Amino acid sequence: MKFVEKRAKTVDEAITEALIELGTTSDNVTIEVLEKGSSGILGLFNLKPAKVRVTKKLSIEDIAYNFLDSIFDKMNMVVEINVKNVDKEGFLAIELSGDDMGVLIGKRGQTLDSLQYLTSLVVNKESSSYIKVKIDSENYRERRKETLENLANNLAFKVKKTKKPVFLEPMNP
């Protein structure tokens, strides 16, 4: 986490200077007063400045980005991570792009689903309300949906024609 330590005549002045340097507002930081300071005798002698440490809080988007970036770094993969803001319905959409995305998608999307689950755990650990995480790469989820719809239509046609039940393999929701 990024933090700044500032000294000023008063605690409020030190906080204001730190907020300006961090480029944020007071609701996005935690403030720790290290020294209250004193005005000294007649404001001239033994003047002691106030010292504060202001730490910028990470947003949900930053937490998700940092988590995925560390995973891809450990995998020695160069992946561009595009994190969208959490929308009104509590969805956090993450788009991954780069070379060799097939490794990240995995067999029938298993690796992508695992990354999505782990990212959801990390994000929701830091969140006060539940956030649904959706990770996609190279529009895989939409293509998989179309494939499954075509499979369902073909099997429905086959069942109508043969009047025999057909069973599908177990699938993730």
PDB file of C-alpha atoms in Angstrom:
ATOM      1  CA  MET A   1       0.000   0.000   0.000  1.00  0.00           C
ATOM      2  CA  LYS A   2       1.144   3.497  -0.759  1.00  0.00           C
ATOM      3  CA  PHE A   3       1.652   5.844   2.178  1.00  0.00           C
ATOM      4  CA  VAL A   4       3.035   9.309   2.865  1.00  0.00           C
ATOM      5  CA  GLU A   5       4.421  10.799   6.066  1.00  0.00           C
ATOM      6  CA  LYS A   6       4.041  14.563   6.446  1.00  0.00           C
ATOM      7  CA  ARG A   7       5.035  17.187   9.018  1.00  0.00           C
ATOM      8  CA  ALA A   8       3.227  20.496   9.508  1.00  0.00           C
ATOM      9  CA  LYS A   9       2.246  22.967  12.224  1.00  0.00           C
ATOM     10  CA  THR A  10      -1.020  21.139  12.930  1.00  0.00           C
ATOM     11  CA  VAL A  11      -2.366  17.649  12.343  1.00  0.00           C
ATOM     12  CA  ASP A  12      -5.000  18.991   9.923  1.00  0.00           C
ATOM     13  CA  GLU A  13      -2.390  20.784   7.809  1.00  0.00           C
ATOM     14  CA  ALA A  14      -0.238  17.637   7.648  1.00  0.00           C
ATOM     15  CA  ILE A  15      -3.249  15.542   6.586  1.00  0.00           C
ATOM     16  CA  THR A  16      -4.197  18.070   3.906  1.00  0.00           C
ATOM     17  CA  GLU A  17      -0.660  18.086   2.480  1.00  0.00           C
ATOM     18  CA  ALA A  18      -0.592  14.268   2.406  1.00  0.00           C
ATOM     19  CA  LEU A  19      -3.990  14.079   0.670  1.00  0.00           C
ATOM     20  CA  ILE A  20      -2.800  16.536  -1.986  1.00  0.00           C
ATOM     21  CA  GLU A  21       0.355  14.501  -2.572  1.00  0.00           C
ATOM     22  CA  LEU A  22      -1.591  11.228  -2.833  1.00  0.00           C
ATOM     23  CA  GLY A  23      -4.204  12.886  -5.052  1.00  0.00           C
ATOM     24  CA  THR A  24      -7.171  11.452  -3.173  1.00  0.00           C
ATOM     25  CA  THR A  25      -9.810  12.296  -0.583  1.00  0.00           C
ATOM     26  CA  SER A  26      -9.999  11.491   3.117  1.00  0.00           C
ATOM     27  CA  ASP A  27     -12.533   8.670   2.667  1.00  0.00           C
ATOM     28  CA  ASN A  28     -10.017   6.684   0.560  1.00  0.00           C
ATOM     29  CA  VAL A  29      -7.232   6.744   3.154  1.00  0.00           C
ATOM     30  CA  THR A  30      -6.397   5.695   6.682  1.00  0.00           C
ATOM     31  CA  ILE A  31      -4.792   8.330   8.868  1.00  0.00           C
ATOM     32  CA  GLU A  32      -2.349   7.600  11.649  1.00  0.00           C
ATOM     33  CA  VAL A  33      -1.187  10.468  13.876  1.00  0.00           C
ATOM     34  CA  LEU A  34       2.462   9.792  14.775  1.00  0.00           C
ATOM     35  CA  GLU A  35       3.119  13.041  16.707  1.00  0.00           C
ATOM     36  CA  LYS A  36       0.509  15.608  17.713  1.00  0.00           C
ATOM     37  CA  GLY A  37       2.987  18.441  17.877  1.00  0.00           C
ATOM     38  CA  SER A  38       2.841  21.460  20.150  1.00  0.00           C
ATOM     39  CA  SER A  39       2.811  25.203  19.723  1.00  0.00           C
ATOM     40  CA  GLY A  40       5.530  25.653  22.321  1.00  0.00           C
ATOM     41  CA  ILE A  41       5.900  28.645  24.615  1.00  0.00           C
ATOM     42  CA  LEU A  42       4.222  31.698  23.129  1.00  0.00           C
ATOM     43  CA  GLY A  43       4.340  29.932  19.765  1.00  0.00           C
ATOM     44  CA  LEU A  44       8.063  30.682  19.481  1.00  0.00           C
ATOM     45  CA  PHE A  45      10.088  28.299  21.654  1.00  0.00           C
ATOM     46  CA  ASN A  46       9.981  24.480  21.691  1.00  0.00           C
ATOM     47  CA  LEU A  47       7.788  24.480  18.609  1.00  0.00           C
ATOM     48  CA  LYS A  48       7.155  20.850  17.658  1.00  0.00           C
ATOM     49  CA  PRO A  49       5.481  20.014  14.300  1.00  0.00           C
ATOM     50  CA  ALA A  50       2.720  17.421  13.961  1.00  0.00           C
ATOM     51  CA  LYS A  51       3.547  14.257  12.038  1.00  0.00           C
ATOM     52  CA  VAL A  52       1.018  11.972  10.320  1.00  0.00           C
ATOM     53  CA  ARG A  53       1.150   8.861   8.160  1.00  0.00           C
ATOM     54  CA  VAL A  54      -1.583   8.711   5.507  1.00  0.00           C
ATOM     55  CA  THR A  55      -2.068   5.360   3.758  1.00  0.00           C
ATOM     56  CA  LYS A  56      -4.099   5.028   0.576  1.00  0.00           C
ATOM     57  CA  LYS A  57      -6.663   2.216   0.662  1.00  0.00           C
ATOM     58  CA  LEU A  58      -6.741  -0.188  -2.270  1.00  0.00           C
ATOM     59  CA  SER A  59      -9.936  -0.349  -4.304  1.00  0.00           C
ATOM     60  CA  ILE A  60     -11.562  -3.678  -5.187  1.00  0.00           C
ATOM     61  CA  GLU A  61     -10.298  -3.240  -8.755  1.00  0.00           C
ATOM     62  CA  ASP A  62      -6.733  -2.718  -7.516  1.00  0.00           C
ATOM     63  CA  ILE A  63      -6.925  -5.815  -5.308  1.00  0.00           C
ATOM     64  CA  ALA A  64      -8.117  -7.971  -8.228  1.00  0.00           C
ATOM     65  CA  TYR A  65      -5.481  -6.529 -10.576  1.00  0.00           C
ATOM     66  CA  ASN A  66      -2.625  -7.027  -8.087  1.00  0.00           C
ATOM     67  CA  PHE A  67      -3.703 -10.621  -7.349  1.00  0.00           C
ATOM     68  CA  LEU A  68      -3.915 -11.630 -11.020  1.00  0.00           C
ATOM     69  CA  ASP A  69      -0.719  -9.776 -11.891  1.00  0.00           C
ATOM     70  CA  SER A  70       1.192 -11.695  -9.197  1.00  0.00           C
ATOM     71  CA  ILE A  71      -0.199 -15.023 -10.468  1.00  0.00           C
ATOM     72  CA  PHE A  72       0.768 -14.293 -14.076  1.00  0.00           C
ATOM     73  CA  ASP A  73       4.188 -13.083 -12.935  1.00  0.00           C
ATOM     74  CA  LYS A  74       4.768 -16.412 -11.169  1.00  0.00           C
ATOM     75  CA  MET A  75       3.609 -18.233 -14.314  1.00  0.00           C
ATOM     76  CA  ASN A  76       6.102 -16.184 -16.383  1.00  0.00           C
ATOM     77  CA  MET A  77       3.256 -14.989 -18.618  1.00  0.00           C
ATOM     78  CA  VAL A  78       2.756 -11.531 -20.068  1.00  0.00           C
ATOM     79  CA  VAL A  79      -0.970 -10.858 -19.792  1.00  0.00           C
ATOM     80  CA  GLU A  80      -2.799  -7.568 -20.183  1.00  0.00           C
ATOM     81  CA  ILE A  81      -5.390  -7.286 -17.403  1.00  0.00           C
ATOM     82  CA  ASN A  82      -8.336  -4.962 -17.995  1.00  0.00           C
ATOM     83  CA  VAL A  83     -10.442  -4.574 -14.832  1.00  0.00           C
ATOM     84  CA  LYS A  84     -13.792  -2.790 -15.170  1.00  0.00           C
ATOM     85  CA  ASN A  85     -15.365  -0.945 -12.240  1.00  0.00           C
ATOM     86  CA  VAL A  86     -17.877  -2.765 -10.074  1.00  0.00           C
ATOM     87  CA  ASP A  87     -21.299  -2.024 -11.564  1.00  0.00           C
ATOM     88  CA  LYS A  88     -24.651  -1.452  -9.820  1.00  0.00           C
ATOM     89  CA  GLU A  89     -25.449  -5.173  -9.707  1.00  0.00           C
ATOM     90  CA  GLY A  90     -22.153  -6.019  -7.968  1.00  0.00           C
ATOM     91  CA  PHE A  91     -20.296  -7.464 -10.989  1.00  0.00           C
ATOM     92  CA  LEU A  92     -16.557  -7.030 -11.477  1.00  0.00           C
ATOM     93  CA  ALA A  93     -15.665  -7.814 -15.099  1.00  0.00           C
ATOM     94  CA  ILE A  94     -12.058  -8.681 -15.925  1.00  0.00           C
ATOM     95  CA  GLU A  95     -10.777  -9.157 -19.471  1.00  0.00           C
ATOM     96  CA  LEU A  96      -7.459 -10.939 -20.063  1.00  0.00           C
ATOM     97  CA  SER A  97      -5.524 -10.628 -23.303  1.00  0.00           C
ATOM     98  CA  GLY A  98      -2.093 -11.505 -24.600  1.00  0.00           C
ATOM     99  CA  ASP A  99      -0.184 -14.313 -26.284  1.00  0.00           C
ATOM    100  CA  ASP A 100      -1.022 -17.965 -25.634  1.00  0.00           C
ATOM    101  CA  MET A 101      -4.355 -17.391 -23.896  1.00  0.00           C
ATOM    102  CA  GLY A 102      -5.251 -21.031 -24.522  1.00  0.00           C
ATOM    103  CA  VAL A 103      -3.158 -21.953 -21.487  1.00  0.00           C
ATOM    104  CA  LEU A 104      -5.205 -19.568 -19.334  1.00  0.00           C
ATOM    105  CA  ILE A 105      -8.513 -20.825 -20.682  1.00  0.00           C
ATOM    106  CA  GLY A 106      -7.624 -24.478 -20.172  1.00  0.00           C
ATOM    107  CA  LYS A 107      -9.655 -27.525 -21.139  1.00  0.00           C
ATOM    108  CA  ARG A 108     -13.294 -26.411 -21.454  1.00  0.00           C
ATOM    109  CA  GLY A 109     -12.501 -23.262 -19.465  1.00  0.00           C
ATOM    110  CA  GLN A 110     -11.391 -25.025 -16.285  1.00  0.00           C
ATOM    111  CA  THR A 111      -8.312 -22.849 -15.723  1.00  0.00           C
ATOM    112  CA  LEU A 112     -10.312 -19.685 -16.398  1.00  0.00           C
ATOM    113  CA  ASP A 113     -13.003 -20.848 -13.939  1.00  0.00           C
ATOM    114  CA  SER A 114     -10.341 -21.565 -11.316  1.00  0.00           C
ATOM    115  CA  LEU A 115      -8.787 -18.115 -11.745  1.00  0.00           C
ATOM    116  CA  GLN A 116     -12.256 -16.589 -11.475  1.00  0.00           C
ATOM    117  CA  TYR A 117     -12.988 -18.509  -8.254  1.00  0.00           C
ATOM    118  CA  LEU A 118      -9.666 -17.584  -6.623  1.00  0.00           C
ATOM    119  CA  THR A 119     -10.012 -13.932  -7.615  1.00  0.00           C
ATOM    120  CA  SER A 120     -13.538 -13.924  -6.197  1.00  0.00           C
ATOM    121  CA  LEU A 121     -12.220 -15.247  -2.863  1.00  0.00           C
ATOM    122  CA  VAL A 122      -9.506 -12.581  -2.684  1.00  0.00           C
ATOM    123  CA  VAL A 123     -11.823  -9.721  -3.692  1.00  0.00           C
ATOM    124  CA  ASN A 124     -14.655 -10.697  -1.363  1.00  0.00           C
ATOM    125  CA  LYS A 125     -12.283 -11.122   1.576  1.00  0.00           C
ATOM    126  CA  GLU A 126     -11.619  -7.363   1.369  1.00  0.00           C
ATOM    127  CA  SER A 127     -15.167  -6.282   0.456  1.00  0.00           C
ATOM    128  CA  SER A 128     -18.050  -5.437   2.772  1.00  0.00           C
ATOM    129  CA  SER A 129     -20.658  -6.702   0.264  1.00  0.00           C
ATOM    130  CA  TYR A 130     -20.550  -9.710  -2.060  1.00  0.00           C
ATOM    131  CA  ILE A 131     -19.065  -8.994  -5.491  1.00  0.00           C
ATOM    132  CA  LYS A 132     -19.478 -11.394  -8.415  1.00  0.00           C
ATOM    133  CA  VAL A 133     -16.270 -11.724 -10.418  1.00  0.00           C
ATOM    134  CA  LYS A 134     -16.364 -12.626 -14.118  1.00  0.00           C
ATOM    135  CA  ILE A 135     -13.077 -13.310 -15.901  1.00  0.00           C
ATOM    136  CA  ASP A 136     -13.030 -13.746 -19.674  1.00  0.00           C
ATOM    137  CA  SER A 137     -10.324 -14.120 -22.289  1.00  0.00           C
ATOM    138  CA  GLU A 138     -10.640 -13.773 -26.047  1.00  0.00           C
ATOM    139  CA  ASN A 139     -14.454 -13.786 -25.730  1.00  0.00           C
ATOM    140  CA  TYR A 140     -14.294 -17.441 -24.624  1.00  0.00           C
ATOM    141  CA  ARG A 141     -17.437 -17.338 -22.467  1.00  0.00           C
ATOM    142  CA  GLU A 142     -19.637 -16.086 -25.327  1.00  0.00           C
ATOM    143  CA  ARG A 143     -18.214 -18.641 -27.769  1.00  0.00           C
ATOM    144  CA  ARG A 144     -18.738 -21.458 -25.239  1.00  0.00           C
ATOM    145  CA  LYS A 145     -22.336 -20.322 -24.688  1.00  0.00           C
ATOM    146  CA  GLU A 146     -23.023 -20.471 -28.434  1.00  0.00           C
ATOM    147  CA  THR A 147     -21.434 -23.934 -28.665  1.00  0.00           C
ATOM    148  CA  LEU A 148     -23.593 -25.258 -25.829  1.00  0.00           C
ATOM    149  CA  GLU A 149     -26.758 -23.740 -27.325  1.00  0.00           C
ATOM    150  CA  ASN A 150     -26.005 -25.423 -30.661  1.00  0.00           C
ATOM    151  CA  LEU A 151     -25.339 -28.720 -28.882  1.00  0.00           C
ATOM    152  CA  ALA A 152     -28.648 -28.457 -27.014  1.00  0.00           C
ATOM    153  CA  ASN A 153     -30.567 -27.681 -30.210  1.00  0.00           C
ATOM    154  CA  ASN A 154     -28.935 -30.589 -32.086  1.00  0.00           C
ATOM    155  CA  LEU A 155     -29.647 -33.024 -29.249  1.00  0.00           C
ATOM    156  CA  ALA A 156     -33.231 -31.791 -28.946  1.00  0.00           C
ATOM    157  CA  PHE A 157     -33.698 -32.473 -32.663  1.00  0.00           C
ATOM    158  CA  LYS A 158     -32.158 -35.936 -32.207  1.00  0.00           C
ATOM    159  CA  VAL A 159     -34.471 -36.736 -29.255  1.00  0.00           C
ATOM    160  CA  LYS A 160     -37.534 -35.643 -31.251  1.00  0.00           C
ATOM    161  CA  LYS A 161     -36.469 -37.814 -34.146  1.00  0.00           C
ATOM    162  CA  THR A 162     -35.466 -40.988 -32.225  1.00  0.00           C
ATOM    163  CA  LYS A 163     -37.794 -40.627 -29.202  1.00  0.00           C
ATOM    164  CA  LYS A 164     -34.933 -41.827 -26.958  1.00  0.00           C
ATOM    165  CA  PRO A 165     -33.356 -39.873 -24.101  1.00  0.00           C
ATOM    166  CA  VAL A 166     -29.895 -38.371 -24.560  1.00  0.00           C
ATOM    167  CA  PHE A 167     -27.507 -37.586 -21.711  1.00  0.00           C
ATOM    168  CA  LEU A 168     -24.846 -34.891 -21.616  1.00  0.00           C
ATOM    169  CA  GLU A 169     -21.554 -34.955 -19.755  1.00  0.00           C
ATOM    170  CA  PRO A 170     -21.478 -33.159 -16.376  1.00  0.00           C
ATOM    171  CA  MET A 171     -20.747 -29.443 -16.832  1.00  0.00           C
ATOM    172  CA  ASN A 172     -19.983 -26.445 -14.653  1.00  0.00           C
ATOM    173  CA  PRO A 173     -22.746 -23.901 -14.240  1.00  0.00           C
TER     174      PRO A 173
END
